[in-house]
Coordinates of C-alpha atoms in Angstrom, one line a residue:
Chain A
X1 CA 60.6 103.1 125.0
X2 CA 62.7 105.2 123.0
X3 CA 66.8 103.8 123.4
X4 CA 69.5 106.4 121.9
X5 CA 73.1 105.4 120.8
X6 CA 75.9 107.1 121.3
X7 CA 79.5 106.5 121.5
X8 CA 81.1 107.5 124.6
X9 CA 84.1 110.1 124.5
X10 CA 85.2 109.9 128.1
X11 CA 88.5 108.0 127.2
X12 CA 89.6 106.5 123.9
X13 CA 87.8 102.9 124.8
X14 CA 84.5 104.9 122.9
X15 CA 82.5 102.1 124.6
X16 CA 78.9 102.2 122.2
X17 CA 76.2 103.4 124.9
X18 CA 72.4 102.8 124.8
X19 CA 70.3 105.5 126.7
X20 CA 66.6 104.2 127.2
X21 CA 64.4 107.5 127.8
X22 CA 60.8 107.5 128.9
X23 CA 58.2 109.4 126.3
X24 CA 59.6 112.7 127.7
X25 CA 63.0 112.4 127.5
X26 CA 63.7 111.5 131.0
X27 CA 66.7 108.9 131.4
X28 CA 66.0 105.6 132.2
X29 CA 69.5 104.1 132.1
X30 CA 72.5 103.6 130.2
X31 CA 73.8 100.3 129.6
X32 CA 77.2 99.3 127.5
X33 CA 79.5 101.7 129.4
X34 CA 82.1 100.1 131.2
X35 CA 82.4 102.6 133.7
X36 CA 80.5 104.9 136.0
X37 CA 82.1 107.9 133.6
X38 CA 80.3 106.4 130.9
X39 CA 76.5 106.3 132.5
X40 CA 77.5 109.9 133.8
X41 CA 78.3 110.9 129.9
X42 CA 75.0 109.1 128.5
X43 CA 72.8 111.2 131.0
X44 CA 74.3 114.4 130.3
X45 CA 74.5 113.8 126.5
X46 CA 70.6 112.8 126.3
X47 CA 69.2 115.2 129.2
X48 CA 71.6 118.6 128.4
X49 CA 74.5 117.8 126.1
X50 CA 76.9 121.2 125.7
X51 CA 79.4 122.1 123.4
X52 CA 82.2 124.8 123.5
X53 CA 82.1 126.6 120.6
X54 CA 85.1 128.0 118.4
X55 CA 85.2 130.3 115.6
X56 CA 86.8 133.8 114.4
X57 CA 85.0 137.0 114.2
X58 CA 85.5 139.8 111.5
X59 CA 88.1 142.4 112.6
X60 CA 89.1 145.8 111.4
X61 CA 92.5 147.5 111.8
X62 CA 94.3 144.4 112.1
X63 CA 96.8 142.2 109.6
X64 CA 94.7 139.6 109.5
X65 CA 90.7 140.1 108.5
X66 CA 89.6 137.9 111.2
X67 CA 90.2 136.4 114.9
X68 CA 89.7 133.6 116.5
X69 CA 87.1 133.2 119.4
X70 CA 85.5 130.7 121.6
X71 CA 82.8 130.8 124.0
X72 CA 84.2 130.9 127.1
X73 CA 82.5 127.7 128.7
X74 CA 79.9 125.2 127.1
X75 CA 76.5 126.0 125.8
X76 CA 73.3 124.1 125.3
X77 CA 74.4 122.1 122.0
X78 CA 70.8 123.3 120.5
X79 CA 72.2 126.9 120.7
X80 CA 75.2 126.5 118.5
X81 CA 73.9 127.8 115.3
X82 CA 72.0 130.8 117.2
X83 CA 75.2 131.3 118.3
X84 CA 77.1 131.3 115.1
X85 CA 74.5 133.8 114.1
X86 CA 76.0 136.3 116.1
X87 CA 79.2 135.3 115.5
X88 CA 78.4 135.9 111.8
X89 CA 77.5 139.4 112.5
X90 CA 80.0 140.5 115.0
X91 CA 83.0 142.8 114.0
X92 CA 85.5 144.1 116.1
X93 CA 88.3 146.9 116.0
X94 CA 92.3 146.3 116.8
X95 CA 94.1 145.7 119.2
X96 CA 92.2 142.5 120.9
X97 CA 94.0 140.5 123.2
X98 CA 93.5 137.0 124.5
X99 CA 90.6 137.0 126.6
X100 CA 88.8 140.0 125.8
X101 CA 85.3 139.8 125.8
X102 CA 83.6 140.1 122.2
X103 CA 79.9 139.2 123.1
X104 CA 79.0 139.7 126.9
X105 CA 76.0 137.2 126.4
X106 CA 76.0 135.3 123.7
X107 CA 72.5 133.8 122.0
X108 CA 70.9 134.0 125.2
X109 CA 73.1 131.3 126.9
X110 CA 74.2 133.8 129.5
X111 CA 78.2 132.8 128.6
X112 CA 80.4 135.0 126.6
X113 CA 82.5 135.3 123.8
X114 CA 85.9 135.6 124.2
X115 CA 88.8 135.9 122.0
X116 CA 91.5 133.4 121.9
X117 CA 94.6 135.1 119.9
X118 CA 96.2 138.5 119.8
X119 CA 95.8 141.0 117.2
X120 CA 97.7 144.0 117.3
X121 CA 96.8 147.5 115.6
X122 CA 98.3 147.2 111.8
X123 CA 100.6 150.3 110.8
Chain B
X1 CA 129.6 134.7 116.7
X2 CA 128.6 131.4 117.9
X3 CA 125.0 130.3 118.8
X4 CA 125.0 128.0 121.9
X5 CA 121.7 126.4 120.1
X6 CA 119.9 127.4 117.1
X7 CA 116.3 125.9 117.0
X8 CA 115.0 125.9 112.9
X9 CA 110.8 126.1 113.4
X10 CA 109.2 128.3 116.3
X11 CA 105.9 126.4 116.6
X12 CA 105.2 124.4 119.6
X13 CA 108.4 122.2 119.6
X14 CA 110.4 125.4 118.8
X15 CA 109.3 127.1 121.2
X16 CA 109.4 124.3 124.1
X17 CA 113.0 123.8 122.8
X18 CA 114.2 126.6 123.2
X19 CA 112.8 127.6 126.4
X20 CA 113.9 124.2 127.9
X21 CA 117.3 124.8 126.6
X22 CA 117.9 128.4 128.7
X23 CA 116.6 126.5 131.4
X24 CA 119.6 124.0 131.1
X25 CA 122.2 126.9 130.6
X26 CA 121.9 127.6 127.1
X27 CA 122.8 131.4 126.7
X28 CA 123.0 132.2 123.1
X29 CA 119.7 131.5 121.9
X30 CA 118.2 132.1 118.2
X31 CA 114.3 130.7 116.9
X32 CA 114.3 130.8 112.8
X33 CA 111.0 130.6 112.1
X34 CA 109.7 130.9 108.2
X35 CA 106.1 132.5 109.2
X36 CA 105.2 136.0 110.6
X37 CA 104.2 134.9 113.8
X38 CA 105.9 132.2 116.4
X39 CA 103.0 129.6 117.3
X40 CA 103.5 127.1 113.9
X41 CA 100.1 125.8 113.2
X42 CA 98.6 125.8 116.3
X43 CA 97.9 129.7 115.0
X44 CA 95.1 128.1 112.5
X45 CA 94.1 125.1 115.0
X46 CA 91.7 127.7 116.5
X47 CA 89.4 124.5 118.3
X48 CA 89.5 123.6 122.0
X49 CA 91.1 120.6 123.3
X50 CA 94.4 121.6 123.6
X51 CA 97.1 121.2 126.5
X52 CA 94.8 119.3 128.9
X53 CA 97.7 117.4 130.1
X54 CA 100.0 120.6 130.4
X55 CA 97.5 122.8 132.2
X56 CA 95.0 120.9 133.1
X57 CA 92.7 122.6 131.2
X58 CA 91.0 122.6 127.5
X59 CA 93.0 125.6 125.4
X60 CA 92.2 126.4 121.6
X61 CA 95.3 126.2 119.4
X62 CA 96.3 129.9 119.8
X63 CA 95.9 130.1 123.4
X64 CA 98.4 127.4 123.7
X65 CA 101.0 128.3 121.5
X66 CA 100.3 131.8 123.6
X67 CA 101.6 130.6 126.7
X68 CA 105.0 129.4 125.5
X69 CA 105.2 132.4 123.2
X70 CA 105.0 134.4 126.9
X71 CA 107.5 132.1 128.3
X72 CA 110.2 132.8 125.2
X73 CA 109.4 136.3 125.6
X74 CA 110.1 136.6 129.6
X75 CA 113.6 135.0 129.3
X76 CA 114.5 137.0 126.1
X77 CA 114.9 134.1 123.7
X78 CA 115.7 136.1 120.7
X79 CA 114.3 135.0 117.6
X80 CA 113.5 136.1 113.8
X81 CA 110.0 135.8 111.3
X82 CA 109.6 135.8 108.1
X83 CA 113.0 133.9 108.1
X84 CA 113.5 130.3 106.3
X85 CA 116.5 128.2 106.7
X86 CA 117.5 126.9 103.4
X87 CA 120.7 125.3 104.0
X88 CA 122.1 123.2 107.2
X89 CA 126.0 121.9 106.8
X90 CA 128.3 120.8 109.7
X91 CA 130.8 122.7 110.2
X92 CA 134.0 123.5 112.4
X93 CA 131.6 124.9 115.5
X94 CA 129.0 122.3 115.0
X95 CA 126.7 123.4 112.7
X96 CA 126.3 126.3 109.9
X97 CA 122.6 127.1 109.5
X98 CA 122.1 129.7 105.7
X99 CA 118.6 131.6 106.3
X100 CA 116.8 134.2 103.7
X101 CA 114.5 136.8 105.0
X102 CA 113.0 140.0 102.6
X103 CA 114.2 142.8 105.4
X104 CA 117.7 140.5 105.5
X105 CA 118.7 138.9 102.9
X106 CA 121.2 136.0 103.3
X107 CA 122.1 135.3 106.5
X108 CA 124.7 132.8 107.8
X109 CA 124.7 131.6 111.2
X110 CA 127.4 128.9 113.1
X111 CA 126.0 127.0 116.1
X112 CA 127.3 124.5 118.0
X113 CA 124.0 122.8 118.6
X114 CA 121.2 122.9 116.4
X115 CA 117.1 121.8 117.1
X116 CA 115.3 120.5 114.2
X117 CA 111.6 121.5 115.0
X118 CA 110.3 122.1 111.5
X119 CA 107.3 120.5 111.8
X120 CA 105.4 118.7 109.2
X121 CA 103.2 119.0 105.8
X122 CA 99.9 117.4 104.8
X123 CA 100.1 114.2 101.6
X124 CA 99.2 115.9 98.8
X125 CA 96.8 114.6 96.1
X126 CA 99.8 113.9 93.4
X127 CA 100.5 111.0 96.5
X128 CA 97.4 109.7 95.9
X129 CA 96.7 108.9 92.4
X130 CA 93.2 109.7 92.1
X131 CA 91.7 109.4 88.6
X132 CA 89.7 112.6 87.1
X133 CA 90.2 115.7 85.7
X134 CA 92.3 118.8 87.9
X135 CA 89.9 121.4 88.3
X136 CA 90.5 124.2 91.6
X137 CA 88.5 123.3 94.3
X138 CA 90.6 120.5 95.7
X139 CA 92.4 121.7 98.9
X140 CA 94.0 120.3 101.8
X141 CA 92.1 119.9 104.8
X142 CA 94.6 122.2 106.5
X143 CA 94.5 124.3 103.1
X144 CA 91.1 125.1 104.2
X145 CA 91.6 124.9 107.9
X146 CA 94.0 128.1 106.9
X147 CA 91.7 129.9 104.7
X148 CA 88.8 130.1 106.8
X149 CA 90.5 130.2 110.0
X150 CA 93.5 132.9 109.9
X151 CA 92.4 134.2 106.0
X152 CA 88.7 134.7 106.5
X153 CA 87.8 132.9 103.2
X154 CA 85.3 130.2 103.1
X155 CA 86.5 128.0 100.2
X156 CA 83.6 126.1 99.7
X157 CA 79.8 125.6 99.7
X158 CA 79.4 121.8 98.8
X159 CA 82.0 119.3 100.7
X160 CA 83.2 115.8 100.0
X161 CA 86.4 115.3 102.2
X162 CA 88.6 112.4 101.4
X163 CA 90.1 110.8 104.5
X164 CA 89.5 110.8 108.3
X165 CA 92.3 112.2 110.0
X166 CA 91.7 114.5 112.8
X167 CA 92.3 118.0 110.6
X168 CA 89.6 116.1 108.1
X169 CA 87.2 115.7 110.9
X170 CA 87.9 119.4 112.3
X171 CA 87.3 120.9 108.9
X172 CA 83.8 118.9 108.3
X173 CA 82.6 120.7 111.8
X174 CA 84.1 124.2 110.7
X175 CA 82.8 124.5 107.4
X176 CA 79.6 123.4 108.9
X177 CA 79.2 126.0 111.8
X178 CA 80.3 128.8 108.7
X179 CA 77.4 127.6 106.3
X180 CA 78.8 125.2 103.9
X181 CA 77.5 121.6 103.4
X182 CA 79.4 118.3 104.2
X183 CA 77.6 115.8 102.2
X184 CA 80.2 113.0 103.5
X185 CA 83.3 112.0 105.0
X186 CA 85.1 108.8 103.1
X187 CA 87.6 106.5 104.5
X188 CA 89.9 104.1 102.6
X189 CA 90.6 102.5 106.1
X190 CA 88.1 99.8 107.6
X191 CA 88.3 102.2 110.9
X192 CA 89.0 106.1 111.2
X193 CA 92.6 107.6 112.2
X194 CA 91.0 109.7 114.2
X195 CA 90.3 110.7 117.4
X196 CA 87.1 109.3 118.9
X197 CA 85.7 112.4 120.0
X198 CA 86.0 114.3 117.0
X199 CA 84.4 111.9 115.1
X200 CA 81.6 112.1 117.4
X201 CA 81.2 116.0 118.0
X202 CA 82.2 117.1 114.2
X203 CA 80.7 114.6 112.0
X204 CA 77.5 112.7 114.7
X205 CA 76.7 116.6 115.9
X206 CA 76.0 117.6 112.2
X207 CA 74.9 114.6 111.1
X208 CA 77.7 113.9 108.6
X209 CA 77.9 110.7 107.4
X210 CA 81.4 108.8 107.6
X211 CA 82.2 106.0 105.2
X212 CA 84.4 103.9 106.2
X213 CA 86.0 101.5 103.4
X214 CA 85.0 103.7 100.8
X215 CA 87.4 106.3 98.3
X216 CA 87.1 108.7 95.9
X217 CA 87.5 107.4 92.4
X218 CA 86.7 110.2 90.0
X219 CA 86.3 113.7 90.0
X220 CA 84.2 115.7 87.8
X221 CA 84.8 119.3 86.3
X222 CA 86.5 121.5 84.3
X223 CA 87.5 125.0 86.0
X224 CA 85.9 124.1 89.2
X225 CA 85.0 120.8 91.1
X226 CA 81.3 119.8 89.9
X227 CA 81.3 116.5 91.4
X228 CA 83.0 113.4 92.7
X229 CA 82.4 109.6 93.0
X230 CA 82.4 107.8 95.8
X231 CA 82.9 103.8 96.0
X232 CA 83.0 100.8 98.3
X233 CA 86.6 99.0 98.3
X234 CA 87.5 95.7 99.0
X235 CA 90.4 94.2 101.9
X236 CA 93.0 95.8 98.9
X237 CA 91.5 98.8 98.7
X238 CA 90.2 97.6 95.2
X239 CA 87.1 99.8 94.2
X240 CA 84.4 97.3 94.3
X241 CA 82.1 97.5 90.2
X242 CA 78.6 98.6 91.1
X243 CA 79.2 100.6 94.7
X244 CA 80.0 103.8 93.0
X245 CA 77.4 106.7 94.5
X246 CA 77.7 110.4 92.8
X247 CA 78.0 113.6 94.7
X248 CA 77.5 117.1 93.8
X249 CA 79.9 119.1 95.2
X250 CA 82.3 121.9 94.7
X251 CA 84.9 121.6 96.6
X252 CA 87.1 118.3 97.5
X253 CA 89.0 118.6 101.1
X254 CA 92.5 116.0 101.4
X255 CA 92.5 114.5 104.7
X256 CA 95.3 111.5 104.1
X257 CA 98.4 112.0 106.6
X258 CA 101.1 113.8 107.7
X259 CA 104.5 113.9 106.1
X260 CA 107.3 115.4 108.7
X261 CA 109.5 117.8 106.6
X262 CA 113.1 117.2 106.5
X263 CA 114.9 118.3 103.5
X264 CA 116.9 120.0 105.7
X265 CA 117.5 116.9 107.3
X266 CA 118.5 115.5 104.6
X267 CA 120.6 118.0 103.6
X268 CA 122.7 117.7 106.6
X269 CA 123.0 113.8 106.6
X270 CA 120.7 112.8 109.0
X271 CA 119.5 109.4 108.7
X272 CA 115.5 109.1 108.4
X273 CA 113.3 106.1 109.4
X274 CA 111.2 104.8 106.4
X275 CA 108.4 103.8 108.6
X276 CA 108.3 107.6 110.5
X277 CA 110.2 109.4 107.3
X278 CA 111.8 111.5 110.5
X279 CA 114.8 111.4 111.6
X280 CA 116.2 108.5 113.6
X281 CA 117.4 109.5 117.4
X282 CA 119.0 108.4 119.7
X283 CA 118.2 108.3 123.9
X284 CA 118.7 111.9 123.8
X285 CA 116.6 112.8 120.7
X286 CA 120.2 113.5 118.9
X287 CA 120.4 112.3 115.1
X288 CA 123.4 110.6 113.8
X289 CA 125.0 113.8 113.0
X290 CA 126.4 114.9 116.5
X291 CA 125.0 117.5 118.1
X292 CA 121.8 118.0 115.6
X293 CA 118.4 117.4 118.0
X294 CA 114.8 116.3 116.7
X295 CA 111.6 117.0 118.2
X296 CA 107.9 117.3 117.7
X297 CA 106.2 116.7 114.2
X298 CA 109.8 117.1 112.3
X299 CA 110.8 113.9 114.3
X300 CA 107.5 111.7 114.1
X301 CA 104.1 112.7 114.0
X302 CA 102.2 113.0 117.5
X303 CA 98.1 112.8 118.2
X304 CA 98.7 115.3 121.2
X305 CA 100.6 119.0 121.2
X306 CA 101.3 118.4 125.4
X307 CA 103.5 115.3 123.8
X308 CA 105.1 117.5 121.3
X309 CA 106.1 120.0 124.4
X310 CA 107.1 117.5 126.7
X311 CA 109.7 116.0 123.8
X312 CA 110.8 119.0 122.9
X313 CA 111.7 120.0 126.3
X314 CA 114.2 116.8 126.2
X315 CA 115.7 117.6 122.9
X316 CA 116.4 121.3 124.2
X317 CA 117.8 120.5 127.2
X318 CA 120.0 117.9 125.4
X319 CA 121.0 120.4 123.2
X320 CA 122.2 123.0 125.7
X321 CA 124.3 120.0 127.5
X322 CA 125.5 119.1 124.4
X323 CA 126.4 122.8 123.6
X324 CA 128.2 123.2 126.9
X325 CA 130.3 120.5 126.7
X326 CA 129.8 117.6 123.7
X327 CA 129.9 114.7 125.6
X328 CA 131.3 111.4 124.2
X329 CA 128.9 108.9 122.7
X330 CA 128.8 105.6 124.0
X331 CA 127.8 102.3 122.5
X332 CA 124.4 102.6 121.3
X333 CA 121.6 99.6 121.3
X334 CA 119.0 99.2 118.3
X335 CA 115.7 99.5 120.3
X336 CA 113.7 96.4 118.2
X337 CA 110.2 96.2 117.8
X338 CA 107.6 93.2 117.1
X339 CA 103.7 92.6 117.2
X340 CA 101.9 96.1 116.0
X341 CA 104.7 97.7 117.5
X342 CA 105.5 100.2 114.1
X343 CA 108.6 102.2 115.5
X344 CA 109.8 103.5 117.9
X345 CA 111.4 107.1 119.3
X346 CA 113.7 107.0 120.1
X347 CA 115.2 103.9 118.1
X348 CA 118.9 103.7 119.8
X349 CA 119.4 103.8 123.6
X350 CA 123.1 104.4 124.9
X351 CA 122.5 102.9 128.3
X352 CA 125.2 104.9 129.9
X353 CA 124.3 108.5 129.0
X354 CA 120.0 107.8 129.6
X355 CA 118.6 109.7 132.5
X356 CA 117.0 107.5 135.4
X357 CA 114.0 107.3 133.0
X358 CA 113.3 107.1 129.8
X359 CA 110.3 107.8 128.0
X360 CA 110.0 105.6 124.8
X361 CA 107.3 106.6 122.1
X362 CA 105.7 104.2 119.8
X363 CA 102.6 103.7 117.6
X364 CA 100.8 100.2 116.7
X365 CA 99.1 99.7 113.3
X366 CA 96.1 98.0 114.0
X367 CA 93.3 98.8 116.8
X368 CA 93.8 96.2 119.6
X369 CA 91.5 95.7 123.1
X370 CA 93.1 94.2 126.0
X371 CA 96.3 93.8 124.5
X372 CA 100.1 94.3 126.4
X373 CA 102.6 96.4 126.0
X374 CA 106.0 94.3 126.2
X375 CA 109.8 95.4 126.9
X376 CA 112.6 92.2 126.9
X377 CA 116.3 93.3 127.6
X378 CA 118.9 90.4 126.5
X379 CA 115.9 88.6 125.9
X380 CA 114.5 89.0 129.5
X381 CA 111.3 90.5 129.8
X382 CA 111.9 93.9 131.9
X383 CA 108.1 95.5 131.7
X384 CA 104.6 94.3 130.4
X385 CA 101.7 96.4 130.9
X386 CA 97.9 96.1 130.1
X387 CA 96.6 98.4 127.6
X388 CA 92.9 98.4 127.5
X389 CA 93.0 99.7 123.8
X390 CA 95.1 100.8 121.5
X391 CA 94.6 102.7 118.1
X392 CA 96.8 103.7 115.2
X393 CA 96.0 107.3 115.6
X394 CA 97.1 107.7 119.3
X395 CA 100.5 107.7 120.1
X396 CA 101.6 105.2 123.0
X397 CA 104.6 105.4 125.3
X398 CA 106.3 103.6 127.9
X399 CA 109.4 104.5 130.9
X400 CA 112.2 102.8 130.7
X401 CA 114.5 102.5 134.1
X402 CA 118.1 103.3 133.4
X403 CA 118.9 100.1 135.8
X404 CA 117.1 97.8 133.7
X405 CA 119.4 98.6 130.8
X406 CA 122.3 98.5 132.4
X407 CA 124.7 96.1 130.4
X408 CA 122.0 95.6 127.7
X409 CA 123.1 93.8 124.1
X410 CA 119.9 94.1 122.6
X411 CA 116.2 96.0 123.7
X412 CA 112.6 95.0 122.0
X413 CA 109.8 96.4 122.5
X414 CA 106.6 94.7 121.5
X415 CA 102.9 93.8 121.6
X416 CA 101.3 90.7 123.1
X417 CA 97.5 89.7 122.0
X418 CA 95.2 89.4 124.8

């Protein structure tokens, strides 16, 4: 049966987990946590581990040539480089303001872009 | 005119500082601050994880430094950009702060209470003595972190980073997600300073490799970085003959520590702690020269920015008491450390003028698992408490009760092994 390791990040212990899996995936257990947070990390991390993903975007009409953004909740871990694709290709125009929406939907994940810093118009 | 409190950096302990100290009655107000925008370097920390413990929720770098930026800006804290302080003397008021700006030119400024908050820089690779030749393509991690992040400039396409502090581990993931490939991660260190969760979701996500006990010993290249060599050290970080590996790479990143900045400090007389190099403080996170204040980075360097906040909230409300009426300084006790204990924050305690609590701020310099934190008074143990682990790169703390020191001749604060 396939096992996985992984460290735990729930709290700095980082107590070293194995997940056993059957053939498809599905979670067996977890063992080597030391708390229920643990097992609860394990599952998600080997069933549907997500990531927030942080970045900047180009921007015109602004001091700075870019801004930073972040997609507003997690996505699927597997769609962070789709996502950085669009990231890649997105450009927006001054003034952007914390929280604005850059992408409504980004790689498909249904979650959008937003950005995280100001950015006024340049004179 | 005299400033109530003048506050020299406007990133997060700047701004907590000063927003503290018009809380506590502090009227005349000014921020110095050398960049173009308030924020300091959360600006280019543009990852989440921020200010869980101040608002309960995960903020990017930005967004944080946004919400105390707001909170300067609703009380009408005045402040300036673009302005470095280049001189700090006492003086008859308190302090005399000199600043240059472009639009400005020399300014003078007299203050009766002044807020170091400068912050801190990254080692630089003349502090590390690593053989080779000096071609461009060596940068500080946070070099880079600033490039790609505020300048829109990729630095590099092939990346060897030297050292595992959390900036290190941040840049790995970033250059990563914009294209560029991190062929390792090395650490002179048996174990990483960094945090546990960056190790696993910027270097285990990408599958970067991290190799721990390991350095760089020679760099190839003449106008740019062609190369480095990577090699196994022993328990004195002696290369060990035959480990040496070879990468191809064109750009080196410096990930080796944090240096807080006090020239001004220095300047001024404040006494620095050779373990911390920040200045030393007392209960009230004053220096030795009376009525100059130390928080955040400048002071010691922190693992979290909501620890930065919460101490620089203390040192500006101590500096607007201290601006409203200087009050007399009692005896002060040496706070004493043992066991991993490395230093602490503050490192004197006048039991007379502490607040009912206290917090106390330490690190340890080894990793430790079920290990006790330990606090004797006279000699007379006053507080032990279990810590399930303990790193050097996380900052610990413990509260001190006012009524245990009450009468105290000496306090120590140590570990105990499990």
């Amino acid at each position: 049966m396939p096992t996985i390791e992984l460290t735990c990040i729930s709290c700095p212990l980082g107590c070293p987990l194995k997940v056993e899996t059957d053939q498809d995936g599905k979670v067996l257990g977890v063992t080597g946590n030391t708390c229920k947070r643990g097992e609860d990390y394990g599952r998600k991390e080997v069933s549907a581990p997500t990531r927030t993903v942080t970045s900047t975007v180009k921007i015109l009409g602004a001091a700075a040539p870019v801004i930073a953004v972040r997609t507003k909740t997690d996505i699927p871990k597997n769609k962070i480089f789709a996502c950085m694709d669009e990231i890649r290709k997105a450009c927006v125009k001054a003034p952007i303001h914390i929280g604005d929406v850059i992408l409504a939907d980004i790689a498909g994940t249904g979650v959008p872009l937003v950005a995280t810093a100001n950015a006024e118009k340049s004179a | 005119m005299t400033y109530d409190v003048i506050i020299i950096g406007g990133g997060p302990a700047g701004l907590a500082a000063a927003v503290s100290a018009r809380e506590n009655g502090a009227q005349d107000i000014l921020i110095l601050e050398r960049e173009k925008e308030l924020g300091g370097i959360l600006n280019q920390c543009i990852h989440n994880g921020f200010g869980l413990h101040t608002f309960q929720e995960e903020l990017t770098g930005p967004e944080y430094a946004a919400r105390f930026i707001d909170q300067v800006r609703e009380r009408n804290i005045p402040y300036l950009l673009s302005t470095t302080v280049i001189g700090l003397t006492q003086s008859e008021e308190g302090v005399q702060v000199t600043a240059v700006s472009r639009e400005n030119g020399l300014m003078v400024y007299s203050a009766k209470a002044a807020v170091l908050a400068m912050g801190c820089r990254e080692r630089p690779r003349g502090a590390l003595n690593i053989p080779g030749t000096r071609p461009a393509g060596i940068f500080s991690a946070g070099t880079a972190q600033r490039l790609v992040n505020l300048e829109g400039y990729l630095p590099g396409r092939e990346v060897v980073i030297l050292g595992s502090g959390d900036i290190g581990l941040i840049m790995a993931r970033r250059m990563t997600l914009e294209g560029a490939k991190v062929k390792c991660v090395a650490e002179i260190q048996p174990f990483s300073g960094g945090l546990k969760r960056n190790i696993v979701q910027c270097l285990d996500d990408y599958g970067i490799p991290l190799k721990l006990s390991h350095t760089v010993v020679d760099i190839r290249g003449k106008e740019r970085v062609e190369g480095v060599t990577i090699a196994q050290v022993d328990e004195h970080f002696k290369p060990i003959p035959g480990t040496e590996e070879d990468y191809a790479c064109d750009t080196l990143l410096l990930s080796v520590g944090l240096i807080p900045e006090n020239e001004l400090s220095r300047e001024i007389g404040v006494e620095l702690s050779p373990v911390t190099n920040g200045p030393k403080v007392n209960e009230s996170l004053e220096t030795n020269i009376p009525g100059v204040f130390a928080c955040g980075n400048v002071l010691h360097v922190h693992d979290l920015v909501d620890y930065v906040s919460e101490e620089a909230a203390q040192a500006g409300k101590n500096a607007a008491k201290y601006s409203a009426n200087a009050p007399a300084r009692g005896e002060e006790i040496p706070v004493e450390t043992d066991g991993a204990v490395r230093y602490t924050v503050p490192s004197r305690i006048c039991p007379q003028r502490m607040e009912e609590d206290l917090v106390l701020r330490f690190r340890v310099g080894k990793n430790m698992r079920n290990a006790y934190v330990c606090v004797a008074v006279d000699g007379k143990q006053v507080l032990r408490r279990k810590r399930p682990v303990m790193a050097p790169g996380e900052m610990e703390q413990v509260k001190l009760k006012k009524e245990d020191l009450q009468g105290a001749k000496s306090i120590r604060v140590c570990t105990e092994e499990a």
